[in-house]
């Protein structure tokens, strides 16, 4: 039997090349149809009435006037039997804490934005007009909008008889931290905070749905067509075979589009009732309010170190302001447990409900806030013992996976990320020329990162090789805009020796492609590309075996090149279309199934990032002058898509460090900056031209058959902390709380000066 899961290539001709996206023309010309662009003949438009109060009970919904509005075809609320469906974003068991389960229209509204009723009408404007005509009587309830208030005795609670802690805390411990601190020469303690951040993908949230008899088709903007299919089928009690979810093009998700959504189910119910397709997309404002966030973190950290730099103990206690109905992970402690060799570690995380929009997974859930704390603390420790921050990290960087039975890593590029990153950045020189006189000061900082890929690898891929040498790659994975389609085509081109242009990629359609978990956890490349390679190899071996039979030669001497079977020297190349087998079948079909991860090793990507910033001490403005990211994500499949992932991550890191924060009005509980004017994501004006991306490829031969580990998330993790450390280097003041807006910076510097 031919091996469909061989060791990674030692040399490649197409994989690794910085080729343009195969769908670049469609994306740039506007021809690409995103889910948001999906318009169907005869379709209706939906709009939502949302609870305007942070905490309220719906006493009465009067739809009489709304029903008479022009164009209205259906209205759904909790009064409708078919809408009395329990909802959780990860549909199906195991179900979490009951508080995080709601009904599609829950009469107990726990944040300003919760769904009360949805109208389907002939036009979008008519749907909104009808929403405004719905009369609702609310009983307003007391609310809390921040974790400090939520923990006070007597605070309004989510669940009667409980407090606002979503029990139990996520706790971890190894060794003995008390002993570790006692044996330390220096112990530091600090509280760090990061603000609540909104995902802000360019494409808003929603779905267009259509019934054909008892068969439902959903065009949703989603990272995870197959999990959405499972959730919809489970909620509507339908077989999987009758639910088809499609997401051909996708305008970003960053974790917020990997779970099930109320809008899909509501659209399906409205479409069933009206017998018409329904388009149900949220506005930008609704996307800010209701579709998830990276929660605010309050993190107490403590670390102890010997004078020689040996890390002795780490303690971490985090409180997360997770809103109502949190979903997805947010484990800030992961980086405390794994990045550095440390015998004594104790971490705890407590999710705190508040009356606001929900936590959803957000690009490396928990890790950028965790790194904000850990990597600033490491900076402080290094300074206290007079060690260079890079040296300090080189000394303490993990050698084995301490949370996974001390297994070795399949590869560990952290030392290279640190040393080669420092060299390429000019770390030593830049530290020496840091400028601390005058109103505008300059400094450099760095931070390291680890990322955890623990997801089960599951994917089935089909590759079809046609008589004319053109190829169809059929895979379940979505392409969120990362370039997944392109790099997967490169894998097929590599194995089948065909031009990338001859490969047609069909993906992210549960009706025509096979199961893939979804594009999250930075795992599409590392989980799906080996299945793609296996499917291509299956095709290749089938062709070679057919040729060996026809030519009556051993298969081992044959190769496939440019549509021809090449035999031993002296024999004429045999075109694939001349194979009797191909004449008969017209097509050869290869199937690749993802095999499990290695069990004796742990898979972790690593990174080290460097930043140079300027701080205007009079205005409080912080400018990032340049950044360098050294990333060990295993093999780089495509230099261009690699860079666009890293540049996007650095941009997001700048936003987290400097500008982005959800602002809730404590008096009303409403978000006051639910728009792109007042919620500040970095623009081209805020991102330096000098972004450098250094690929550290440790030639991982163990991780899988493509040597890939995952990039999108680890590229973000250290960025905000590197900026914070550069800020400290420039000003001498430790910026414990993000974001470093001008107002926050001025307060911080004034406080720092008074203390100093
Ligand atoms: Mo991610 S936050 O696992 O899409």
XYZ file of C-alpha atoms and ligand atoms in Angstrom:
760
model
C 0.000 0.000 0.000
C 1.251 3.417 -0.891
C 1.804 5.778 2.044
C -0.662 8.668 1.928
C 0.868 10.290 4.997
C 4.596 10.421 4.338
C 7.085 12.710 6.061
C 6.969 16.340 4.887
C 8.733 17.221 1.642
C 12.431 17.928 1.890
C 12.265 20.047 -1.247
C 9.337 21.714 -2.943
C 8.776 23.548 -6.195
C 5.319 25.106 -5.728
C 4.598 24.828 -2.001
C 6.278 27.753 -0.244
C 6.256 29.983 -3.290
C 4.727 33.424 -2.892
C 2.164 32.970 -5.629
C -0.874 35.207 -5.978
C -4.203 33.992 -4.699
C -5.976 31.787 -7.171
C -9.161 33.756 -6.464
C -7.408 37.117 -6.356
C -9.069 38.340 -9.525
C -12.543 37.482 -8.238
C -11.817 39.091 -4.883
C -10.448 42.299 -6.354
C -12.956 42.685 -9.161
C -15.934 42.272 -6.858
C -17.035 39.157 -8.707
C -16.561 36.999 -5.620
C -19.952 36.483 -4.004
C -19.801 36.655 -0.258
C -22.673 35.319 1.836
C -23.679 38.956 2.318
C -23.999 39.270 -1.477
C -26.318 36.287 -1.715
C -29.555 37.609 -3.168
C -32.231 35.130 -4.207
C -35.271 35.722 -6.380
C -38.407 36.481 -4.390
C -36.589 36.823 -1.110
C -37.722 38.650 2.018
C -35.565 40.737 4.344
C -35.457 40.410 8.109
C -34.892 43.020 10.802
C -34.748 42.666 14.562
C -36.347 44.434 17.471
C -33.743 44.352 20.222
C -34.187 45.052 23.894
C -32.940 48.604 24.518
C -32.325 47.937 28.214
C -29.296 46.298 29.804
C -31.512 44.054 31.905
C -35.262 43.693 31.558
C -38.197 41.372 31.419
C -40.466 41.474 28.415
C -43.941 41.870 29.877
C -45.932 42.271 26.673
C -45.245 42.386 22.940
C -47.963 44.000 20.838
C -47.544 43.227 17.152
C -50.912 44.546 15.966
C -49.630 47.791 14.423
C -46.515 46.186 13.003
C -48.522 43.481 11.232
C -50.438 46.183 9.355
C -47.274 47.887 8.097
C -46.606 47.769 4.329
C -44.689 44.786 3.042
C -44.747 42.767 6.268
C -45.029 39.014 5.623
C -44.238 37.484 9.017
C -43.200 38.407 12.530
C -41.708 35.987 15.027
C -41.524 36.446 18.772
C -41.557 34.222 21.835
C -45.327 33.936 21.451
C -44.827 31.685 18.430
C -44.636 28.030 19.296
C -42.124 27.204 16.577
C -39.778 29.898 17.929
C -39.729 28.465 21.441
C -36.380 26.864 20.818
C -33.564 26.645 23.361
C -30.431 28.197 21.960
C -26.751 27.924 22.678
C -24.030 28.912 20.204
C -22.501 25.447 20.348
C -25.676 23.513 19.735
C -25.895 19.975 20.932
C -24.560 18.367 24.099
C -22.725 18.861 26.365
C -24.621 21.985 27.323
C -22.925 24.514 29.567
C -24.099 26.389 32.616
C -27.864 26.888 32.142
C -27.506 30.671 32.337
C -25.731 30.699 29.016
C -28.662 28.987 27.327
C -31.455 31.239 26.120
C -34.515 30.946 23.963
C -34.500 32.428 20.484
C -36.565 35.246 21.986
C -35.915 35.143 25.689
C -38.350 37.131 27.788
C -35.524 37.659 30.280
C -33.234 40.050 28.386
C -29.773 40.176 29.867
C -28.104 42.821 27.707
C -28.986 45.824 25.564
C -29.318 44.150 22.189
C -31.080 40.892 23.018
C -33.653 39.731 20.443
C -37.326 40.430 21.165
C -38.956 39.978 17.756
C -37.956 39.654 14.099
C -39.900 40.922 11.080
C -39.685 39.580 7.535
C -40.820 42.053 4.881
C -40.586 42.703 1.162
C -37.775 45.239 1.564
C -35.178 45.888 4.223
C -36.615 49.354 4.861
C -40.126 47.945 5.332
C -38.753 45.411 7.793
C -37.165 48.184 9.855
C -40.298 50.329 9.699
C -42.308 47.417 11.044
C -39.778 46.813 13.822
C -40.298 50.402 14.932
C -44.057 49.805 15.017
C -43.811 46.926 17.516
C -44.919 47.961 20.974
C -43.187 46.313 23.903
C -43.730 46.716 27.582
C -40.566 46.029 29.581
C -39.994 45.639 33.276
C -36.597 47.215 33.766
C -34.251 45.395 36.115
C -31.067 46.530 37.869
C -27.898 45.703 35.947
C -24.109 45.630 36.125
C -21.763 46.483 33.309
C -18.336 45.778 34.789
C -16.732 42.960 36.697
C -15.862 45.013 39.771
C -19.511 45.926 40.326
C -20.662 42.430 39.401
C -18.695 40.969 42.321
C -19.938 43.423 44.936
C -22.322 42.032 47.548
C -25.880 42.741 46.532
C -25.040 43.140 42.851
C -27.847 42.320 40.425
C -27.467 38.681 39.451
C -28.057 36.622 36.351
C -29.446 33.632 38.095
C -31.475 33.800 41.265
C -29.696 32.303 44.220
C -26.265 32.554 42.593
C -23.670 35.288 42.247
C -22.222 36.429 38.943
C -19.393 33.930 38.920
C -19.879 31.420 36.134
C -18.731 28.506 38.261
C -16.403 26.762 38.533
C -13.178 28.668 37.916
C -10.683 27.205 35.490
C -7.838 26.264 37.820
C -4.447 24.696 37.247
C -1.461 24.026 39.413
C 1.859 22.227 39.324
C 4.615 22.175 41.925
C 4.404 24.452 44.955
C 4.250 28.178 44.231
C 4.706 29.196 47.907
C 7.956 27.260 48.009
C 8.984 28.702 44.633
C 8.430 32.266 45.816
C 10.280 31.557 49.078
C 13.276 30.326 47.108
C 13.248 33.323 44.752
C 15.665 36.233 45.073
C 13.188 38.641 43.525
C 9.411 38.463 43.519
C 7.206 40.905 41.623
C 3.455 41.330 41.735
C 1.253 43.411 39.510
C -2.300 43.750 38.256
C -2.777 44.097 34.508
C -5.927 44.972 32.646
C -7.033 44.764 29.056
C -10.227 46.194 27.627
C -13.127 44.546 25.840
C -12.468 44.326 22.100
C -14.899 43.778 19.233
C -13.944 41.453 16.354
C -15.009 43.919 13.623
C -14.822 41.709 10.519
C -15.479 43.612 7.312
C -18.400 41.373 6.359
C -21.197 41.684 8.910
C -23.041 38.718 10.402
C -25.966 36.888 8.932
C -27.405 34.276 6.618
C -29.691 33.908 3.635
C -31.816 30.781 3.693
C -34.117 28.935 1.343
C -36.337 25.896 1.699
C -36.747 23.511 -1.217
C -39.427 21.183 0.089
C -38.038 19.817 3.339
C -34.465 20.642 2.360
C -32.876 23.777 3.842
C -30.002 25.683 2.225
C -28.121 28.263 4.293
C -25.663 30.787 2.873
C -23.993 32.026 6.030
C -20.911 34.077 6.693
C -19.214 31.414 8.787
C -15.843 29.938 9.592
C -17.482 26.582 10.211
C -20.051 25.352 7.675
C -20.139 21.830 9.111
C -20.636 22.798 12.771
C -23.358 25.221 11.604
C -25.008 22.364 9.717
C -24.910 20.234 12.867
C -26.351 23.027 15.017
C -29.168 23.895 12.623
C -30.101 20.250 12.121
C -30.116 19.660 15.866
C -32.192 22.766 16.680
C -34.734 22.153 13.921
C -34.711 18.375 14.443
C -33.678 17.621 10.879
C -31.293 15.024 9.460
C -27.888 16.385 8.472
C -28.539 15.290 4.902
C -31.338 17.842 4.563
C -29.361 20.852 5.791
C -26.857 22.391 3.408
C -24.567 25.213 4.578
C -22.451 27.159 2.106
C -19.813 29.825 2.614
C -17.888 30.260 -0.580
C -16.320 33.656 0.177
C -15.911 35.124 3.601
C -15.116 38.608 4.868
C -13.375 37.684 8.105
C -14.527 36.254 11.406
C -11.581 36.187 13.843
C -13.352 33.555 15.946
C -16.730 35.272 16.181
C -18.116 33.282 13.251
C -17.332 29.761 14.375
C -20.458 29.181 16.443
C -24.174 28.851 15.796
C -26.290 31.945 15.622
C -29.888 32.784 16.398
C -30.235 34.526 13.044
C -29.816 31.267 11.109
C -32.611 29.537 12.977
C -34.903 32.569 12.942
C -34.352 33.019 9.195
C -35.183 29.349 8.645
C -38.410 29.655 10.650
C -39.451 32.832 8.818
C -38.671 31.235 5.456
C -40.713 28.183 6.347
C -43.660 30.239 7.473
C -43.672 32.496 4.406
C -42.576 29.982 1.791
C -39.992 32.529 0.623
C -36.215 32.775 0.909
C -35.149 35.107 3.724
C -32.080 37.295 3.949
C -31.190 38.118 7.529
C -28.003 40.129 7.956
C -27.196 42.333 10.915
C -26.269 45.982 10.632
C -22.823 47.177 11.626
C -24.212 48.526 14.890
C -25.849 45.194 15.718
C -22.581 43.454 14.872
C -20.874 45.562 17.535
C -23.552 44.886 20.136
C -24.464 41.264 19.739
C -21.906 39.170 17.923
C -19.223 38.690 20.509
C -16.050 40.208 21.842
C -12.748 39.551 23.531
C -13.758 40.183 27.137
C -12.061 42.673 29.433
C -9.504 40.990 31.680
C -8.315 41.912 35.133
C -5.202 39.848 35.823
C -3.195 39.545 39.018
C 0.195 38.081 38.306
C 3.120 37.208 40.531
C 6.500 35.864 39.524
C 9.682 34.883 41.327
C 13.167 34.583 39.920
C 16.694 33.744 41.056
C 19.464 36.299 40.529
C 20.850 34.134 37.729
C 17.538 34.440 35.889
C 16.017 31.071 36.763
C 12.245 31.365 36.883
C 11.074 29.868 40.192
C 7.334 30.441 40.412
C 4.404 31.925 38.508
C 0.980 32.720 39.846
C -1.896 34.099 37.830
C -5.451 34.966 38.769
C -7.712 36.425 36.148
C -11.233 37.774 36.161
C -13.003 37.934 32.807
C -15.935 40.236 32.104
C -17.743 37.833 29.810
C -21.110 39.502 29.287
C -24.325 37.561 28.919
C -24.331 34.102 27.301
C -20.543 33.717 26.911
C -19.350 31.104 24.473
C -15.982 29.837 23.400
C -12.710 29.698 25.233
C -10.672 32.556 26.631
C -7.842 30.899 28.510
C -5.359 33.655 29.326
C -3.465 31.329 31.646
C -2.376 29.015 28.825
C 0.688 31.101 28.137
C 1.578 31.196 31.860
C 1.471 27.426 31.982
C 3.476 26.692 28.857
C 5.785 29.409 27.554
C 8.529 29.166 30.183
C 10.181 26.360 32.054
C 8.861 26.719 35.581
C 8.323 24.008 38.165
C 5.811 25.935 40.266
C 2.807 27.373 38.489
C -0.674 28.138 39.731
C -3.374 29.745 37.619
C -7.038 30.479 37.973
C -9.585 32.126 35.763
C -13.040 33.192 36.725
C -15.680 34.190 34.209
C -17.925 37.002 35.484
C -21.323 37.697 33.964
C -22.212 41.300 33.254
C -25.185 42.800 31.382
C -23.452 43.277 28.055
C -22.657 41.518 24.784
C -21.089 38.097 25.021
C -17.598 36.671 25.008
C -16.913 34.734 21.838
C -13.666 33.133 20.756
C -11.382 35.863 19.434
C -8.085 35.208 17.633
C -5.972 33.227 20.117
C -8.633 33.348 22.836
C -7.085 34.572 26.082
C -3.516 34.589 24.861
C -2.956 38.251 23.903
C -4.292 39.431 27.305
C -2.290 36.678 29.024
C 0.825 37.773 27.151
C 0.086 41.414 28.041
C 0.515 40.351 31.683
C 3.183 37.643 31.448
C 5.462 39.354 28.965
C 5.405 42.668 30.812
C 6.174 40.807 34.010
C 9.114 39.016 32.366
C 10.363 42.414 31.216
C 10.189 43.682 34.800
C 12.017 40.626 36.139
C 14.750 40.847 33.505
C 15.333 44.478 34.396
C 15.463 43.761 38.121
C 18.192 41.164 37.695
C 19.993 43.192 35.046
C 19.523 40.706 32.234
C 18.653 41.481 28.628
C 14.989 40.578 27.967
C 15.952 38.385 25.021
C 18.593 36.553 27.052
C 16.108 36.110 29.889
C 13.627 34.445 27.557
C 16.293 32.312 25.917
C 17.262 31.050 29.341
C 13.715 30.233 30.440
C 11.943 29.251 27.219
C 10.129 25.920 27.531
C 12.008 22.838 26.352
C 9.103 20.424 26.754
C 5.336 20.730 27.003
C 4.777 21.055 30.748
C 0.991 20.744 30.514
C 1.179 17.604 28.402
C 3.215 15.055 30.352
C 6.457 16.923 29.585
C 6.401 15.639 26.034
C 8.934 17.120 23.651
C 7.596 19.468 20.986
C 7.385 18.236 17.406
C 9.591 21.255 16.801
C 10.581 24.275 18.864
C 11.659 27.384 17.006
C 11.441 29.698 20.043
C 15.223 30.072 20.501
C 15.577 30.893 16.810
C 12.647 33.326 16.921
C 14.406 35.130 19.774
C 17.937 35.186 18.415
C 17.210 35.682 14.728
C 14.425 38.131 15.505
C 16.708 40.181 17.747
C 19.420 40.175 15.108
C 17.151 41.176 12.239
C 15.510 43.892 14.356
C 18.843 45.275 15.500
C 17.727 44.795 19.096
C 20.991 45.617 20.849
C 21.634 48.717 18.746
C 18.059 49.913 19.085
C 18.129 49.482 22.886
C 21.327 51.487 23.014
C 19.882 54.386 21.062
C 16.555 54.602 22.925
C 15.806 58.279 23.403
C 14.431 59.506 26.704
C 14.989 63.287 26.624
C 12.471 65.868 25.489
C 8.718 65.579 25.058
C 8.922 62.809 22.468
C 10.690 59.731 23.785
C 11.475 56.518 21.997
C 11.974 52.963 23.115
C 12.038 49.338 22.034
C 10.417 46.266 23.516
C 9.864 42.639 22.727
C 7.691 39.726 23.758
C 7.495 36.005 23.069
C 4.589 33.637 22.546
C 3.455 30.061 22.370
C 0.157 28.862 20.964
C -1.717 25.674 21.629
C -3.285 23.569 18.873
C -5.128 20.852 20.647
C -8.045 20.448 18.298
C -8.901 17.005 17.029
C -7.747 16.687 13.435
C -10.709 15.726 11.280
C -11.045 16.262 7.560
C -11.886 14.290 4.460
C -10.758 15.645 1.101
C -11.407 14.528 -2.468
C -9.181 15.291 -5.459
C -10.346 14.526 -9.000
C -7.911 14.373 -11.897
C -9.638 14.675 -15.256
C -8.641 13.258 -18.605
C -7.295 16.611 -19.801
C -5.046 16.992 -16.748
C -7.186 19.588 -15.017
C -7.970 18.950 -11.372
C -10.801 19.534 -8.930
C -9.927 19.923 -5.251
C -12.949 19.282 -3.067
C -12.521 20.168 0.610
C -14.775 21.201 3.478
C -12.559 23.918 4.936
C -13.631 27.542 4.603
C -11.281 30.284 3.465
C -11.887 33.274 5.728
C -9.725 35.478 3.597
C -6.491 33.849 4.709
C -5.737 32.257 1.348
C -6.542 28.667 2.341
C -7.844 27.830 -1.139
C -4.572 28.952 -2.681
C -2.211 27.078 -0.412
C -4.261 23.891 -0.677
C -4.103 24.167 -4.464
C -0.332 24.520 -4.125
C -0.223 21.216 -2.240
C -2.158 19.481 -5.025
C 0.004 21.100 -7.695
C 3.127 19.953 -5.871
C 2.068 16.312 -5.778
C 0.370 16.019 -9.160
C 2.817 18.180 -11.108
C 0.074 20.334 -12.587
C -0.051 24.122 -12.796
C -1.941 25.798 -9.963
C -4.143 27.463 -12.592
C -5.465 24.079 -13.694
C -6.889 23.384 -10.228
C -10.467 24.294 -9.452
C -11.175 24.502 -5.724
C -14.626 23.658 -4.450
C -14.902 24.219 -0.703
C -16.979 25.076 2.367
C -20.239 23.569 1.145
C -21.732 20.818 3.284
C -23.793 19.654 0.313
C -20.882 18.928 -1.979
C -17.739 18.665 0.184
C -16.761 16.485 3.127
C -16.527 17.229 6.834
C -13.952 19.650 8.167
C -14.201 21.160 11.640
C -14.011 24.729 10.561
C -11.434 27.433 10.238
C -10.445 28.222 13.785
C -7.583 27.645 16.167
C -5.096 28.551 13.400
C -5.552 25.010 12.251
C -6.904 24.976 8.716
C -3.474 24.622 7.138
C -2.076 22.246 9.731
C -5.156 20.035 9.893
C -6.569 20.125 6.379
C -3.454 20.376 4.203
C -2.233 16.856 5.124
C -5.643 15.498 4.068
C -5.310 17.432 0.809
C -1.868 15.966 0.292
C -3.178 12.476 1.022
C -5.977 12.867 -1.540
C -3.500 14.075 -4.174
C -1.154 11.195 -3.387
C -4.061 8.777 -3.701
C -4.677 10.102 -7.221
C -1.010 9.886 -8.069
C -0.618 6.293 -6.881
C -3.744 5.223 -8.743
C -2.351 6.688 -11.955
C 1.097 5.182 -11.422
C -0.345 1.767 -10.626
C -2.520 1.855 -13.737
C 0.554 2.787 -15.774
C 2.650 0.047 -14.191
C -0.036 -2.502 -15.103
C -0.292 -1.250 -18.648
C 3.479 -1.014 -19.197
C 4.177 -4.169 -17.206
C 6.915 -2.448 -15.180
C 7.274 -2.076 -11.415
C 5.390 0.972 -10.052
C 8.406 2.073 -8.043
C 10.258 3.251 -11.137
C 7.433 5.553 -12.321
C 6.764 9.221 -11.666
C 4.064 11.664 -12.743
C 5.235 14.857 -14.396
C 3.341 17.491 -16.395
C 0.541 15.119 -17.326
C 2.848 12.279 -18.316
C 4.005 9.078 -16.682
C 7.788 9.043 -16.726
C 9.418 5.609 -16.654
C 12.997 4.414 -16.412
C 15.545 6.119 -18.660
C 15.093 5.134 -22.279
C 11.309 4.608 -22.139
C 8.986 7.104 -23.769
C 6.804 9.231 -21.453
C 3.198 8.023 -21.437
C 0.556 10.786 -21.450
C -2.031 10.242 -18.715
C -4.881 10.455 -21.241
C -3.381 7.479 -23.095
C -3.769 5.223 -20.073
C -6.429 2.605 -20.823
C -7.645 3.162 -17.255
C -8.214 6.866 -17.922
C -9.910 6.152 -21.230
C -12.345 3.930 -19.364
C -12.943 6.104 -16.292
C -12.340 9.623 -17.678
C -11.474 10.671 -14.146
C -9.462 9.357 -11.241
C -10.724 10.149 -7.743
C -8.415 10.330 -4.733
C -9.581 10.445 -1.126
C -7.525 11.820 1.749
C -8.511 11.388 5.376
C -6.754 13.295 8.126
C -4.916 10.989 10.515
C -4.522 11.754 14.246
C -1.789 13.946 15.704
C 1.364 12.234 16.961
C 0.759 11.051 20.522
C 4.296 11.149 21.843
C 4.933 14.813 21.055
C 3.166 18.144 21.527
C 2.460 20.596 18.744
C 3.105 24.257 19.469
C 3.829 27.266 17.254
C 6.135 29.942 18.720
C 6.860 33.600 18.113
C 8.988 36.519 19.216
C 8.077 40.053 18.253
C 9.887 43.352 18.532
C 8.542 46.895 18.485
C 9.918 50.400 18.455
C 7.593 53.170 19.621
C 7.596 56.886 20.146
C 5.613 58.457 22.992
C 4.702 62.110 23.000
C 4.644 62.911 26.688
C 2.789 66.195 26.118
C -0.092 64.813 24.063
C -0.094 61.212 25.212
C 0.128 59.946 21.648
C 1.924 56.668 21.037
C 3.234 55.874 17.566
C 4.482 52.473 16.595
C 7.530 53.182 14.411
C 8.284 49.636 13.336
C 7.656 46.032 14.271
C 9.278 42.731 13.503
C 7.594 39.363 13.895
C 9.680 36.186 14.006
C 7.210 33.316 13.637
C 7.761 29.612 13.989
C 4.631 28.173 12.434
C 6.417 25.330 10.766
C 6.614 25.363 7.000
C 5.598 28.544 5.193
C 3.190 27.376 2.495
C 3.009 30.657 0.626
C 5.188 33.626 1.445
C 2.507 36.149 0.443
C -0.384 34.686 2.429
C 2.059 34.189 5.321
C 2.905 37.872 5.320
C -0.681 38.987 5.044
C -1.555 36.890 8.123
C 1.308 38.395 10.099
C 0.708 41.994 9.017
C -2.967 41.614 9.865
C -2.047 40.259 13.282
C 0.376 43.087 14.004
C -2.304 45.582 12.987
C -4.754 43.941 15.359
C -2.079 43.959 18.080
C -1.548 47.685 17.616
C -5.306 48.179 18.000
C -5.404 46.181 21.217
C -2.402 48.005 22.675
C -3.325 51.535 21.672
C -6.884 52.248 20.634
C -9.581 49.580 20.800
C -12.123 49.405 23.606
C -15.825 48.849 23.934
C -17.280 51.697 25.965
C -20.436 51.020 27.957
C -22.420 53.807 29.538
C -22.665 52.824 33.189
C -25.955 54.722 33.555
C -27.809 53.026 30.715
C -25.756 49.888 30.128
C -25.585 50.711 26.423
C -22.509 50.573 24.244
C -21.804 54.132 23.175
C -19.228 53.447 20.460
C -20.917 50.757 18.378
C -19.641 52.118 15.087
C -16.400 52.413 13.177
C -16.022 56.096 13.898
C -15.955 55.850 17.671
C -14.588 52.317 18.018
C -11.013 52.803 16.868
C -9.472 50.012 14.864
C -6.090 50.944 13.399
C -6.120 52.404 9.910
C -3.259 52.745 7.441
C -2.373 55.952 9.311
C -1.715 54.028 12.529
C 0.272 51.125 11.160
C 3.943 51.705 10.400
C 5.266 51.061 6.922
C 8.110 49.139 8.470
C 6.602 45.794 9.359
C 8.962 42.891 8.963
C 8.032 39.290 8.963
C 10.669 36.673 9.607
C 9.767 33.057 8.914
C 11.495 30.695 11.306
C 11.025 27.240 9.848
C 12.446 24.559 12.128
C 11.716 21.872 9.488
C 9.197 20.025 11.591
C 9.228 16.421 10.373
C 6.900 15.101 13.089
C 3.841 17.328 13.186
C 2.094 16.063 10.035
C 2.799 15.355 6.379
C 3.096 19.029 5.415
C 5.240 20.228 8.326
C 2.792 22.997 9.247
C 1.798 24.280 12.701
C -0.482 27.322 12.481
C 0.053 31.049 12.155
C -2.956 33.364 12.372
C -3.291 33.411 16.142
C 0.317 33.108 17.389
C 1.182 36.085 15.185
C -1.111 38.244 17.316
C -0.285 36.950 20.802
C 2.917 38.867 21.639
C 2.251 42.060 19.654
C 0.441 44.176 22.292
C 2.911 43.160 25.006
C 5.901 44.019 22.791
C 4.402 47.491 22.317
C 3.817 47.816 26.083
C 7.423 46.899 26.805
C 8.613 49.429 24.229
C 6.408 52.036 25.931
C 8.076 51.221 29.245
C 11.513 51.402 27.669
C 10.648 54.840 26.290
C 8.983 56.359 29.348
C 10.131 54.377 32.368
C 6.464 53.969 33.318
C 4.840 50.523 33.250
C 1.627 50.617 31.184
C -0.343 47.937 32.979
C -3.715 48.745 31.393
C -4.617 48.615 27.697
C -5.442 50.483 25.542
C -2.831 53.234 25.683
C -5.069 55.998 24.395
C -3.714 59.544 24.715
C -5.980 60.200 27.722
C -4.895 56.999 29.464
C -1.239 57.694 28.687
C -1.380 61.220 30.133
C -3.013 59.919 33.321
C -0.451 57.170 33.547
C 2.528 59.459 32.994
C 1.248 62.007 35.505
C 0.756 59.270 38.083
C 4.171 57.806 37.310
C 5.816 61.191 37.721
C 4.163 61.849 41.068
C 5.344 58.495 42.376
C 8.821 59.007 40.930
Mo -10.416 31.159 16.423
S -10.637 32.537 17.810
O -10.239 29.669 17.135
O -11.317 31.409 15.062
